[in-house]
PDB file of C-alpha atoms and ligand atoms in Angstrom:
ATOM      1  CA  MET F1330     -59.945 -42.911-126.052  1.00 49.00           C
ATOM      2  CA  LYS F1331     -59.946 -40.836-122.505  1.00 55.00           C
ATOM      3  CA  ILE F1332     -61.252 -43.364-120.410  1.00 59.00           C
ATOM      4  CA  ASN F1333     -59.315 -45.799-121.972  1.00 80.00           C
ATOM      5  CA  CYS F1334     -56.142 -43.880-121.014  1.00 87.00           C
ATOM      6  CA  ASP F1335     -57.070 -43.861-117.374  1.00 88.00           C
ATOM      7  CA  VAL F1336     -57.766 -47.633-117.220  1.00 89.00           C
ATOM      8  CA  ILE F1337     -54.423 -48.055-118.938  1.00 89.00           C
ATOM      9  CA  ARG F1338     -52.584 -45.690-116.461  1.00 89.00           C
ATOM     10  CA  ASP F1339     -54.066 -47.879-113.196  1.00 90.00           C
ATOM     11  CA  LEU F1340     -52.746 -50.857-115.278  1.00 90.00           C
ATOM     12  CA  LEU F1341     -49.396 -49.388-116.145  1.00 89.00           C
ATOM     13  CA  PRO F1342     -47.620 -50.123-112.366  1.00 88.00           C
ATOM     14  CA  LEU F1343     -48.958 -53.600-112.741  1.00 90.00           C
ATOM     15  CA  TYR F1344     -47.488 -53.796-116.153  1.00 90.00           C
ATOM     16  CA  VAL F1345     -44.117 -52.535-115.452  1.00 87.00           C
ATOM     17  CA  ASP F1346     -44.014 -54.963-112.125  1.00 86.00           C
ATOM     18  CA  GLY F1347     -44.668 -57.759-114.696  1.00 86.00           C
ATOM     19  CA  VAL F1348     -47.930 -59.028-112.740  1.00 89.00           C
ATOM     20  CA  SER F1349     -50.689 -58.158-114.555  1.00 88.00           C
ATOM     21  CA  SER F1350     -52.908 -60.762-116.351  1.00 90.00           C
ATOM     22  CA  GLU F1351     -52.282 -61.836-119.761  1.00 91.00           C
ATOM     23  CA  GLU F1352     -55.276 -59.757-120.960  1.00 89.00           C
ATOM     24  CA  SER F1353     -54.672 -56.532-119.386  1.00 89.00           C
ATOM     25  CA  LYS F1354     -50.954 -56.914-120.639  1.00 90.00           C
ATOM     26  CA  LYS F1355     -52.185 -57.082-124.252  1.00 90.00           C
ATOM     27  CA  LEU F1356     -54.629 -54.211-123.713  1.00 89.00           C
ATOM     28  CA  VAL F1357     -51.572 -52.051-122.570  1.00 90.00           C
ATOM     29  CA  GLU F1358     -49.136 -52.957-125.304  1.00 90.00           C
ATOM     30  CA  GLU F1359     -52.222 -52.455-127.794  1.00 89.00           C
ATOM     31  CA  HIS F1360     -52.704 -48.940-126.303  1.00 90.00           C
ATOM     32  CA  ILE F1361     -49.268 -47.724-125.782  1.00 89.00           C
ATOM     33  CA  GLU F1362     -48.740 -48.305-129.676  1.00 89.00           C
ATOM     34  CA  ASP F1363     -51.147 -45.570-130.345  1.00 88.00           C
ATOM     35  CA  CYS F1364     -50.941 -43.124-127.328  1.00 89.00           C
ATOM     36  CA  ARG F1365     -47.649 -41.215-126.884  1.00 90.00           C
ATOM     37  CA  ASP F1366     -49.110 -39.822-123.357  1.00 89.00           C
ATOM     38  CA  CYS F1367     -49.217 -43.202-121.817  1.00 90.00           C
ATOM     39  CA  ARG F1368     -46.067 -44.488-123.382  1.00 90.00           C
ATOM     40  CA  ASP F1369     -44.002 -41.362-121.680  1.00 90.00           C
ATOM     41  CA  VAL F1370     -45.895 -42.325-118.345  1.00 90.00           C
ATOM     42  CA  LEU F1371     -44.792 -45.859-119.086  1.00 89.00           C
ATOM     43  CA  SER F1372     -40.986 -44.824-119.482  1.00 89.00           C
ATOM     44  CA  LYS F1373     -40.952 -42.809-116.857  1.00 88.00           C
ATOM     45  CA  LEU F1374     -42.503 -45.473-114.420  1.00 86.00           C
ATOM     46  CA  LYS F1375     -39.837 -47.857-115.765  1.00 84.00           C
ATOM     47  CA  ASN F1376     -37.121 -45.279-114.992  1.00 84.00           C
ATOM     48  CA  THR F1377     -37.717 -44.657-111.313  1.00 82.00           C
ATOM     49  CA  GLU F1378     -38.425 -48.539-110.744  1.00 76.00           C
ATOM     50  CA  TYR F1379     -34.885 -48.833-111.972  1.00 78.00           C
ATOM     51  CA  ASP F1380     -33.369 -45.817-110.085  1.00 81.00           C
ATOM     52  CA  THR F1381     -35.115 -47.538-106.841  1.00 82.00           C
ATOM     53  CA  ASP F1382     -33.948 -50.988-107.641  1.00 80.00           C
ATOM     54  CA  ILE F1383     -29.844 -49.478-108.262  1.00 84.00           C
ATOM     55  CA  SER F1384     -30.013 -47.344-104.852  1.00 85.00           C
ATOM     56  CA  GLU F1385     -31.439 -50.351-103.138  1.00 85.00           C
ATOM     57  CA  GLU F1386     -28.947 -52.707-104.355  1.00 86.00           C
ATOM     58  CA  LYS F1387     -26.056 -49.659-103.592  1.00 87.00           C
ATOM     59  CA  GLU F1388     -27.344 -49.446-100.101  1.00 87.00           C
ATOM     60  CA  SER F1389     -27.316 -53.090 -99.720  1.00 87.00           C
ATOM     61  CA  VAL F1390     -23.803 -53.277-101.058  1.00 89.00           C
ATOM     62  CA  LEU F1391     -22.779 -50.858 -98.841  1.00 88.00           C
ATOM     63  CA  GLU F1392     -24.259 -52.440 -95.624  1.00 89.00           C
ATOM     64  CA  TYR F1393     -22.437 -55.594 -96.635  1.00 88.00           C
ATOM     65  CA  SER F1394     -19.219 -54.244 -97.230  1.00 86.00           C
ATOM     66  CA  PHE F1395     -19.249 -52.158 -94.177  1.00 85.00           C
ATOM     67  CA  ARG F1396     -20.506 -55.127 -91.805  1.00 86.00           C
ATOM     68  CA  LYS F1397     -17.768 -57.065 -93.416  1.00 87.00           C
ATOM     69  CA  THR F1398     -15.073 -54.744 -92.721  1.00 85.00           C
ATOM     70  CA  LYS F1399     -16.490 -54.001 -88.945  1.00 84.00           C
ATOM     71  CA  ARG F1400     -16.321 -57.998 -88.632  1.00 86.00           C
ATOM     72  CA  LYS F1401     -12.735 -58.081 -90.068  1.00 86.00           C
ATOM     73  CA  THR F1402     -11.190 -55.061 -87.858  1.00 85.00           C
ATOM     74  CA  PHE F1403     -13.051 -56.915 -85.007  1.00 86.00           C
ATOM     75  CA  ILE F1404     -11.473 -60.288 -85.410  1.00 88.00           C
ATOM     76  CA  ALA F1405      -7.820 -58.077 -86.059  1.00 87.00           C
ATOM     77  CA  GLY F1406      -8.725 -56.382 -82.444  1.00 86.00           C
ATOM     78  CA  GLY F1407      -9.304 -59.800 -81.073  1.00 87.00           C
ATOM     79  CA  ILE F1408      -5.948 -61.789 -82.454  1.00 89.00           C
ATOM     80  CA  ILE F1409      -3.882 -58.674 -81.499  1.00 87.00           C
ATOM     81  CA  SER F1410      -5.477 -58.743 -77.859  1.00 85.00           C
ATOM     82  CA  SER F1411      -4.491 -62.339 -77.535  1.00 88.00           C
ATOM     83  CA  ILE F1412      -0.921 -61.625 -78.828  1.00 88.00           C
ATOM     84  CA  LEU F1413      -0.361 -59.015 -76.192  1.00 85.00           C
ATOM     85  CA  MET F1414      -1.871 -61.457 -73.523  1.00 86.00           C
ATOM     86  CA  ILE F1415       1.227 -63.581 -74.443  1.00 88.00           C
ATOM     87  CA  PRO F1416       3.711 -61.272 -72.831  1.00 86.00           C
ATOM     88  CA  VAL F1417       1.518 -60.553 -70.100  1.00 85.00           C
ATOM     89  CA  ILE F1418       1.142 -64.320 -69.183  1.00 88.00           C
ATOM     90  CA  ALA F1419       4.993 -64.634 -69.708  1.00 86.00           C
ATOM     91  CA  CYS F1420       5.978 -62.184 -67.409  1.00 84.00           C
ATOM     92  CA  LEU F1421       3.242 -63.038 -64.524  1.00 84.00           C
ATOM     93  CA  ILE F1422       5.191 -66.597 -64.288  1.00 86.00           C
ATOM     94  CA  ILE F1423       8.708 -65.106 -64.085  1.00 84.00           C
ATOM     95  CA  ASN F1424       7.554 -62.581 -61.714  1.00 81.00           C
ATOM     96  CA  LEU F1425       6.024 -65.063 -59.499  1.00 82.00           C
ATOM     97  CA  ALA F1426       8.979 -67.660 -59.967  1.00 83.00           C
ATOM     98  CA  THR F1427      11.832 -65.051 -59.218  1.00 83.00           C
ATOM     99  CA  GLY F1428      10.204 -62.637 -56.725  1.00 73.00           C
ATOM    100  CA  HIS F1429       7.936 -62.932 -53.828  1.00 64.00           C
ATOM    101  CA  ALA F1430       5.467 -60.492 -54.957  1.00 71.00           C
ATOM    102  CA  LEU F1431       4.121 -59.130 -57.921  1.00 72.00           C
ATOM    103  CA  ASP F1432       5.831 -55.902 -58.648  1.00 75.00           C
ATOM    104  CA  TRP F1433       7.210 -55.086 -61.904  1.00 80.00           C
ATOM    105  CA  PHE F1434       5.027 -57.223 -63.598  1.00 84.00           C
ATOM    106  CA  PHE F1435       2.216 -54.624 -63.031  1.00 86.00           C
ATOM    107  CA  ILE F1436       4.690 -52.064 -65.125  1.00 87.00           C
ATOM    108  CA  VAL F1437       4.474 -54.527 -68.096  1.00 86.00           C
ATOM    109  CA  LEU F1438       0.675 -54.906 -67.530  1.00 88.00           C
ATOM    110  CA  ALA F1439       0.240 -51.090 -67.731  1.00 90.00           C
ATOM    111  CA  SER F1440       2.335 -50.572 -70.743  1.00 90.00           C
ATOM    112  CA  LEU F1441       0.464 -53.225 -72.665  1.00 90.00           C
ATOM    113  CA  MET F1442      -2.763 -51.685 -71.819  1.00 90.00           C
ATOM    114  CA  LEU F1443      -1.610 -48.508 -73.152  1.00 91.00           C
ATOM    115  CA  THR F1444      -0.630 -50.142 -76.662  1.00 90.00           C
ATOM    116  CA  ALA F1445      -3.834 -51.769 -76.324  1.00 89.00           C
ATOM    117  CA  SER F1446      -5.692 -48.836 -75.615  1.00 90.00           C
ATOM    118  CA  LEU F1447      -4.173 -47.142 -78.439  1.00 90.00           C
ATOM    119  CA  ILE F1448      -4.533 -50.536 -81.243  1.00 89.00           C
ATOM    120  CA  VAL F1449      -7.086 -52.695 -80.136  1.00 88.00           C
ATOM    121  CA  VAL F1450      -9.828 -50.084 -78.778  1.00 88.00           C
ATOM    122  CA  PRO F1451     -10.199 -48.113 -82.084  1.00 87.00           C
ATOM    123  CA  LEU F1452     -10.593 -51.646 -83.653  1.00 86.00           C
ATOM    124  CA  MET F1453     -13.153 -53.292 -81.626  1.00 85.00           C
ATOM    125  CA  VAL F1454     -15.182 -50.134 -80.416  1.00 85.00           C
ATOM    126  CA  PRO F1455     -18.077 -49.858 -82.712  1.00 82.00           C
ATOM    127  CA  GLN F1456     -18.987 -45.990 -82.291  1.00 84.00           C
ATOM    128  CA  LYS F1457     -17.049 -42.889 -80.826  1.00 87.00           C
ATOM    129  CA  LYS F1458     -13.558 -44.610 -81.705  1.00 88.00           C
ATOM    130  CA  LEU F1459     -11.683 -41.331 -80.676  1.00 90.00           C
ATOM    131  CA  LEU F1460     -13.408 -40.665 -77.413  1.00 91.00           C
ATOM    132  CA  TYR F1461     -13.007 -44.116 -76.132  1.00 93.00           C
ATOM    133  CA  THR F1462      -9.543 -44.576 -77.517  1.00 93.00           C
ATOM    134  CA  SER F1463      -8.334 -41.286 -75.785  1.00 92.00           C
ATOM    135  CA  LEU F1464     -10.238 -42.138 -72.409  1.00 92.00           C
ATOM    136  CA  CYS F1465      -8.687 -45.475 -72.303  1.00 93.00           C
ATOM    137  CA  SER F1466      -5.039 -44.685 -73.492  1.00 93.00           C
ATOM    138  CA  MET F1467      -5.290 -41.578 -70.775  1.00 93.00           C
ATOM    139  CA  ALA F1468      -6.317 -43.950 -68.023  1.00 94.00           C
ATOM    140  CA  SER F1469      -3.801 -46.718 -69.102  1.00 93.00           C
ATOM    141  CA  LEU F1470      -1.000 -43.748 -69.043  1.00 94.00           C
ATOM    142  CA  PHE F1471      -2.002 -42.827 -65.440  1.00 95.00           C
ATOM    143  CA  MET F1472      -1.979 -46.257 -64.396  1.00 93.00           C
ATOM    144  CA  LEU F1473       1.639 -46.346 -65.669  1.00 93.00           C
ATOM    145  CA  PHE F1474       2.544 -43.763 -63.743  1.00 94.00           C
ATOM    146  CA  ALA F1475       1.149 -44.981 -60.931  1.00 93.00           C
ATOM    147  CA  VAL F1476       2.679 -48.287 -60.934  1.00 90.00           C
ATOM    148  CA  CYS F1477       6.294 -46.853 -61.866  1.00 91.00           C
ATOM    149  CA  CYS F1478       5.910 -44.440 -58.918  1.00 91.00           C
ATOM    150  CA  LEU F1479       4.864 -47.192 -56.565  1.00 88.00           C
ATOM    151  CA  TYR F1480       7.717 -49.400 -57.835  1.00 87.00           C
ATOM    152  CA  THR F1481      10.370 -46.815 -57.940  1.00 88.00           C
ATOM    153  CA  HIS F1482       9.099 -45.109 -54.486  1.00 88.00           C
ATOM    154  CA  GLY F1483       8.648 -41.918 -56.521  1.00 86.00           C
ATOM    155  CA  ARG F1484       6.470 -38.861 -55.561  1.00 88.00           C
ATOM    156  CA  TRP F1485       6.297 -37.396 -59.624  1.00 91.00           C
ATOM    157  CA  PHE F1486       2.762 -39.213 -60.159  1.00 93.00           C
ATOM    158  CA  PHE F1487       0.489 -35.818 -60.132  1.00 94.00           C
ATOM    159  CA  ILE F1488       3.419 -33.786 -62.090  1.00 94.00           C
ATOM    160  CA  ALA F1489       3.619 -36.233 -64.597  1.00 94.00           C
ATOM    161  CA  SER F1490      -0.360 -36.893 -65.265  1.00 94.00           C
ATOM    162  CA  THR F1491      -1.002 -33.097 -64.629  1.00 95.00           C
ATOM    163  CA  SER F1492       1.100 -32.603 -67.822  1.00 95.00           C
ATOM    164  CA  VAL F1493      -0.540 -35.500 -69.747  1.00 94.00           C
ATOM    165  CA  LEU F1494      -3.662 -33.906 -68.909  1.00 95.00           C
ATOM    166  CA  MET F1495      -2.579 -30.170 -70.187  1.00 95.00           C
ATOM    167  CA  GLY F1496      -1.420 -31.568 -73.229  1.00 94.00           C
ATOM    168  CA  PHE F1497      -4.807 -33.979 -73.920  1.00 94.00           C
ATOM    169  CA  THR F1498      -6.759 -30.751 -72.910  1.00 93.00           C
ATOM    170  CA  ALA F1499      -4.992 -28.659 -75.571  1.00 93.00           C
ATOM    171  CA  VAL F1500      -4.952 -30.855 -78.524  1.00 93.00           C
ATOM    172  CA  ILE F1501      -7.477 -33.680 -77.889  1.00 92.00           C
ATOM    173  CA  LEU F1502     -10.191 -32.047 -75.818  1.00 93.00           C
ATOM    174  CA  PRO F1503     -11.503 -29.256 -78.526  1.00 92.00           C
ATOM    175  CA  ILE F1504     -12.051 -31.981 -81.148  1.00 93.00           C
ATOM    176  CA  LEU F1505     -13.854 -33.805 -78.615  1.00 92.00           C
ATOM    177  CA  ILE F1506     -15.906 -31.320 -77.599  1.00 92.00           C
ATOM    178  CA  GLY F1507     -16.739 -30.399 -81.302  1.00 90.00           C
ATOM    179  CA  ARG F1508     -17.690 -34.192 -81.954  1.00 90.00           C
ATOM    180  CA  TYR F1509     -19.721 -35.075 -78.992  1.00 89.00           C
ATOM    181  CA  ALA F1510     -20.676 -32.581 -76.639  1.00 87.00           C
ATOM    182  CA  LYS F1511     -24.507 -31.539 -77.040  1.00 87.00           C
ATOM    183  CA  ASP F1512     -25.435 -27.820 -78.045  1.00 85.00           C
ATOM    184  CA  GLY F1513     -24.932 -25.475 -75.183  1.00 87.00           C
ATOM    185  CA  PHE F1514     -22.361 -23.335 -73.311  1.00 89.00           C
ATOM    186  CA  ILE F1515     -19.359 -25.889 -73.715  1.00 88.00           C
ATOM    187  CA  LYS F1516     -19.785 -26.165 -77.273  1.00 88.00           C
ATOM    188  CA  LYS F1517     -20.426 -22.306 -77.849  1.00 88.00           C
ATOM    189  CA  ASN F1518     -17.385 -21.682 -75.902  1.00 89.00           C
ATOM    190  CA  LYS F1519     -14.929 -24.369 -76.688  1.00 89.00           C
ATOM    191  CA  GLY F1520     -11.972 -22.023 -76.376  1.00 89.00           C
ATOM    192  CA  LEU F1521     -12.931 -20.677 -73.133  1.00 92.00           C
ATOM    193  CA  THR F1522     -13.551 -24.004 -71.589  1.00 92.00           C
ATOM    194  CA  VAL F1523     -10.132 -25.244 -72.693  1.00 93.00           C
ATOM    195  CA  TYR F1524      -8.517 -22.103 -71.673  1.00 92.00           C
ATOM    196  CA  ALA F1525     -10.002 -21.942 -68.498  1.00 94.00           C
ATOM    197  CA  LEU F1526      -9.433 -25.880 -67.826  1.00 95.00           C
ATOM    198  CA  GLU F1527      -5.521 -25.251 -69.087  1.00 94.00           C
ATOM    199  CA  THR F1528      -5.510 -22.299 -66.454  1.00 93.00           C
ATOM    200  CA  ILE F1529      -6.634 -24.365 -63.497  1.00 95.00           C
ATOM    201  CA  LEU F1530      -4.345 -27.568 -64.592  1.00 95.00           C
ATOM    202  CA  LEU F1531      -1.126 -24.737 -64.660  1.00 93.00           C
ATOM    203  CA  LEU F1532      -2.051 -23.593 -61.202  1.00 93.00           C
ATOM    204  CA  SER F1533      -2.422 -27.318 -59.798  1.00 94.00           C
ATOM    205  CA  LEU F1534       0.982 -28.423 -61.657  1.00 94.00           C
ATOM    206  CA  PHE F1535       2.821 -25.546 -59.645  1.00 92.00           C
ATOM    207  CA  PHE F1536       1.010 -26.710 -56.470  1.00 92.00           C
ATOM    208  CA  TYR F1537       2.403 -30.402 -57.153  1.00 93.00           C
ATOM    209  CA  ILE F1538       5.903 -29.086 -58.469  1.00 92.00           C
ATOM    210  CA  GLY F1539       6.009 -27.077 -54.975  1.00 91.00           C
ATOM    211  CA  ALA F1540       4.942 -30.077 -52.904  1.00 90.00           C
ATOM    212  CA  TYR F1541       7.492 -32.211 -54.745  1.00 90.00           C
ATOM    213  CA  ILE F1542      10.494 -30.103 -53.914  1.00 88.00           C
ATOM    214  CA  GLY F1543       8.944 -29.146 -50.614  1.00 80.00           C
ATOM    215  CA  GLY F1544       9.053 -25.074 -51.218  1.00 80.00           C
ATOM    216  CA  ARG F1545       6.208 -22.840 -50.524  1.00 84.00           C
ATOM    217  CA  GLU F1546       8.564 -20.093 -51.783  1.00 86.00           C
ATOM    218  CA  PHE F1547       8.580 -21.868 -55.039  1.00 87.00           C
ATOM    219  CA  ILE F1548       4.649 -21.965 -55.444  1.00 90.00           C
ATOM    220  CA  VAL F1549       4.197 -18.425 -54.497  1.00 90.00           C
ATOM    221  CA  LYS F1550       7.072 -17.096 -57.526  1.00 89.00           C
ATOM    222  CA  ALA F1551       5.770 -19.542 -60.161  1.00 90.00           C
ATOM    223  CA  VAL F1552       2.331 -17.993 -59.679  1.00 91.00           C
ATOM    224  CA  MET F1553       3.303 -14.638 -59.500  1.00 91.00           C
ATOM    225  CA  ILE F1554       5.851 -15.055 -62.620  1.00 91.00           C
ATOM    226  CA  SER F1555       3.008 -16.513 -64.532  1.00 91.00           C
ATOM    227  CA  SER F1556       0.239 -14.299 -63.812  1.00 92.00           C
ATOM    228  CA  VAL F1557       1.266 -11.606 -66.191  1.00 91.00           C
ATOM    229  CA  PRO F1558       1.821 -13.688 -69.235  1.00 91.00           C
ATOM    230  CA  ALA F1559      -1.558 -15.630 -68.392  1.00 91.00           C
ATOM    231  CA  LEU F1560      -3.492 -12.456 -67.971  1.00 93.00           C
ATOM    232  CA  ALA F1561      -1.826 -11.436 -71.468  1.00 93.00           C
ATOM    233  CA  MET F1562      -3.143 -14.613 -72.941  1.00 92.00           C
ATOM    234  CA  TRP F1563      -6.491 -14.277 -71.702  1.00 94.00           C
ATOM    235  CA  ALA F1564      -6.799 -10.757 -72.796  1.00 94.00           C
ATOM    236  CA  LEU F1565      -5.433 -11.755 -76.198  1.00 93.00           C
ATOM    237  CA  PHE F1566      -8.089 -14.775 -76.133  1.00 92.00           C
ATOM    238  CA  ALA F1567     -11.055 -12.334 -75.177  1.00 92.00           C
ATOM    239  CA  ALA F1568     -10.017  -9.975 -77.938  1.00 91.00           C
ATOM    240  CA  VAL F1569      -9.498 -12.327 -80.673  1.00 89.00           C
ATOM    241  CA  ARG F1570     -12.526 -14.577 -79.744  1.00 88.00           C
ATOM    242  CA  TYR F1571     -15.454 -12.274 -78.165  1.00 88.00           C
ATOM    243  CA  MET F1572     -14.470  -8.677 -79.552  1.00 86.00           C
ATOM    244  CA  HIS F1573     -17.376  -8.212 -81.889  1.00 83.00           C
ATOM    245  CA  THR F1574     -16.370  -5.098 -83.827  1.00 81.00           C
ATOM    246  CA  ASN F1575     -14.662  -4.210 -87.031  1.00 86.00           C
ATOM    247  CA  LEU F1576     -11.314  -5.705 -87.962  1.00 89.00           C
ATOM    248  CA  VAL F1577      -9.295  -2.675 -87.638  1.00 91.00           C
ATOM    249  CA  SER F1578     -10.307  -1.947 -83.583  1.00 92.00           C
ATOM    250  CA  LYS F1579      -9.858  -5.817 -83.418  1.00 92.00           C
ATOM    251  CA  THR F1580      -6.265  -5.651 -84.744  1.00 94.00           C
ATOM    252  CA  GLY F1581      -5.807  -2.870 -82.735  1.00 94.00           C
ATOM    253  CA  ALA F1582      -6.653  -4.248 -79.390  1.00 94.00           C
ATOM    254  CA  ILE F1583      -4.430  -7.380 -80.345  1.00 95.00           C
ATOM    255  CA  ILE F1584      -1.560  -4.963 -81.123  1.00 95.00           C
ATOM    256  CA  ALA F1585      -2.071  -3.066 -77.592  1.00 95.00           C
ATOM    257  CA  ILE F1586      -2.211  -5.975 -75.618  1.00 95.00           C
ATOM    258  CA  SER F1587       0.783  -7.537 -76.931  1.00 94.00           C
ATOM    259  CA  GLY F1588       2.971  -4.237 -76.683  1.00 94.00           C
ATOM    260  CA  PHE F1589       1.545  -3.724 -73.073  1.00 93.00           C
ATOM    261  CA  SER F1590       2.367  -7.737 -72.400  1.00 92.00           C
ATOM    262  CA  ILE F1591       6.228  -7.107 -73.688  1.00 90.00           C
ATOM    263  CA  LEU F1592       6.693  -3.746 -71.827  1.00 90.00           C
ATOM    264  CA  VAL F1593       5.557  -5.258 -68.522  1.00 91.00           C
ATOM    265  CA  ILE F1594       6.514  -9.156 -68.702  1.00 89.00           C
ATOM    266  CA  ASN F1595      10.161  -8.486 -68.721  1.00 85.00           C
ATOM    267  CA  PRO F1596      10.389  -6.244 -65.635  1.00 86.00           C
ATOM    268  CA  TRP F1597       7.743  -8.228 -63.903  1.00 89.00           C
ATOM    269  CA  VAL F1598       9.590 -11.550 -64.272  1.00 88.00           C
ATOM    270  CA  ASN F1599      13.179 -10.236 -64.112  1.00 87.00           C
ATOM    271  CA  ASN F1600      12.329  -8.488 -60.688  1.00 85.00           C
ATOM    272  CA  ILE F1601      11.076 -11.491 -59.068  1.00 86.00           C
ATOM    273  CA  ILE F1602      13.698 -14.172 -60.206  1.00 84.00           C
ATOM    274  CA  SER F1603      16.709 -11.998 -59.700  1.00 83.00           C
ATOM    275  CA  LYS F1604      17.925  -9.533 -57.603  1.00 78.00           C
ATOM    276  CA  ASP F1605      19.272  -6.853 -59.742  1.00 79.00           C
ATOM    277  CA  LYS F1606      16.473  -4.493 -60.501  1.00 79.00           C
ATOM    278  CA  TYR F1607      14.800  -4.332 -63.954  1.00 78.00           C
ATOM    279  CA  LEU F1608      14.923  -0.685 -65.468  1.00 80.00           C
ATOM    280  CA  LEU F1609      13.047  -0.002 -68.246  1.00 79.00           C
ATOM    281  CA  PHE F1610      15.218   2.727 -69.598  1.00 80.00           C
ATOM    282  CA  SER F1611      18.408   1.231 -68.654  1.00 81.00           C
ATOM    283  CA  ALA F1612      21.051   0.816 -71.425  1.00 80.00           C
ATOM    284  CA  ASP F1613      20.298  -2.805 -71.469  1.00 79.00           C
ATOM    285  CA  ASN F1614      16.495  -2.612 -71.855  1.00 83.00           C
ATOM    286  CA  ILE F1615      15.782   0.764 -73.842  1.00 88.00           C
ATOM    287  CA  ILE F1616      15.489  -0.985 -77.155  1.00 89.00           C
ATOM    288  CA  ASN F1617      12.690  -3.595 -75.869  1.00 88.00           C
ATOM    289  CA  THR F1618      11.210  -0.505 -73.926  1.00 90.00           C
ATOM    290  CA  VAL F1619      10.890   1.607 -77.026  1.00 92.00           C
ATOM    291  CA  ILE F1620       9.680  -1.212 -79.092  1.00 93.00           C
ATOM    292  CA  SER F1621       6.834  -2.608 -76.913  1.00 93.00           C
ATOM    293  CA  ILE F1622       5.741   1.434 -76.226  1.00 94.00           C
ATOM    294  CA  VAL F1623       5.762   1.853 -79.893  1.00 95.00           C
ATOM    295  CA  LEU F1624       3.726  -1.501 -80.507  1.00 95.00           C
ATOM    296  CA  ALA F1625       1.022  -0.349 -77.533  1.00 95.00           C
ATOM    297  CA  ALA F1626       0.763   3.124 -78.949  1.00 96.00           C
ATOM    298  CA  ALA F1627       0.074   1.861 -82.631  1.00 96.00           C
ATOM    299  CA  GLY F1628      -2.180  -0.607 -81.232  1.00 95.00           C
ATOM    300  CA  LEU F1629      -4.409   1.892 -79.324  1.00 96.00           C
ATOM    301  CA  ILE F1630      -4.248   4.156 -82.183  1.00 96.00           C
ATOM    302  CA  LEU F1631      -5.792   1.651 -84.469  1.00 95.00           C
ATOM    303  CA  LEU F1632      -8.312   0.587 -81.643  1.00 94.00           C
ATOM    304  CA  PHE F1633      -9.591   4.392 -81.855  1.00 95.00           C
ATOM    305  CA  ILE F1634      -9.783   4.308 -85.393  1.00 95.00           C
ATOM    306  CA  GLY F1635     -11.646   1.315 -85.353  1.00 93.00           C
ATOM    307  CA  ILE F1636     -14.331   2.650 -82.923  1.00 92.00           C
ATOM    308  CA  LEU F1637     -14.593   5.715 -84.322  1.00 93.00           C
ATOM    309  CA  TYR F1638     -15.387   4.544 -87.507  1.00 92.00           C
ATOM    310  CA  ALA F1639     -17.999   2.171 -85.999  1.00 89.00           C
ATOM    311  CA  VAL F1640     -19.619   4.942 -83.969  1.00 91.00           C
ATOM    312  CA  ILE F1641     -19.738   6.921 -87.474  1.00 92.00           C
ATOM    313  CA  VAL F1642     -21.123   4.260 -89.066  1.00 90.00           C
ATOM    314  CA  ARG F1643     -23.947   3.716 -86.296  1.00 89.00           C
ATOM    315  CA  ILE F1644     -24.643   7.604 -86.423  1.00 91.00           C
ATOM    316  CA  LYS F1645     -25.225   7.633 -90.393  1.00 91.00           C
ATOM    317  CA  LYS F1646     -27.261   4.456 -89.935  1.00 89.00           C
ATOM    318  CA  VAL F1647     -29.518   6.189 -87.072  1.00 89.00           C
ATOM    319  CA  LYS F1648     -29.633   9.303 -89.317  1.00 87.00           C
ATOM    320  CA  HIS F1649     -31.138   7.323 -92.464  1.00 85.00           C
ATOM    321  CA  GLY F1650     -33.328   5.959 -90.236  1.00 80.00           C
ATOM    322  CA  ILE F1651     -34.846   8.915 -89.389  1.00 74.00           C
ATOM    323  CA  GLN F1652     -34.742  10.511 -92.789  1.00 71.00           C
ATOM    324  CA  ASN F1653     -36.644   7.373 -93.753  1.00 67.00           C
ATOM    325  CA  ASP F1654     -39.314   7.760 -91.268  1.00 61.00           C
TER     326      ASP F1654
HETATM  327 ZN1   ZN X1779     -53.530 -43.372-123.214  1.00 70.96          ZN
END
């Protein structure tokens, strides 16, 4: 009986696949009628076969529908881009017929390229849709700015594109870094990267505006005015992101920074832009001054309590460690 079971189990896979000889088939069926163990093995085998069949079928159905959807969106992208070509060709002909050189045609072309980047690119690009869509739309938006500037003899190209870049850096860039950046410094310090880029872009925006209005005085004033709020934002960011202490000291640091910022920013900005000196304790500003001092003091107290607590916990741990030794 024992030997027989082993032989039967060797035969079972063939039996389940339906490729065993008539003789083996008979042998198996006769045997499992009496042997409960082999019957169990057979039913398990049948179940796993069934499971693999189902999962294989599911995968092939999914792949088929994925390919089908992909083909459909690709065709839709193709149709939309051909429709977009109609106004391009029409404008090319009209511009050539009415003017001596192509001028406003390029504005139409750039606008339609922007439309295509937002609609056609996500439909037709197979992978990294967000990356390619945002890069293409940024490029066509810059092209639109450039041709509009050329057409109107404007000098605002860098101001407009830097502003757009600032919005892009704040909203899209963190998502792009999260999705596509390789593990490393930039991915680990996403906030720092975005903040640093925004600071550089802000400074260059001041420079471009200064160049546009022809005032060196503007650049100096703008940089001076924004330096203190920017420093306050950097300090807040550093506290939120890089202070690895307890929640109490972190909250204290944030409140203290906010208090100091309110206290400093108002007189700082006011003394740069207006001739009237801002006096911290004059009748106009006394409430503002008191609130910010109270905030800063409360923050410092919280920060102190938090640090004290952390130190006490550390000392207790060290003592505990010595006792255990
Ligand atoms: Zn058996």
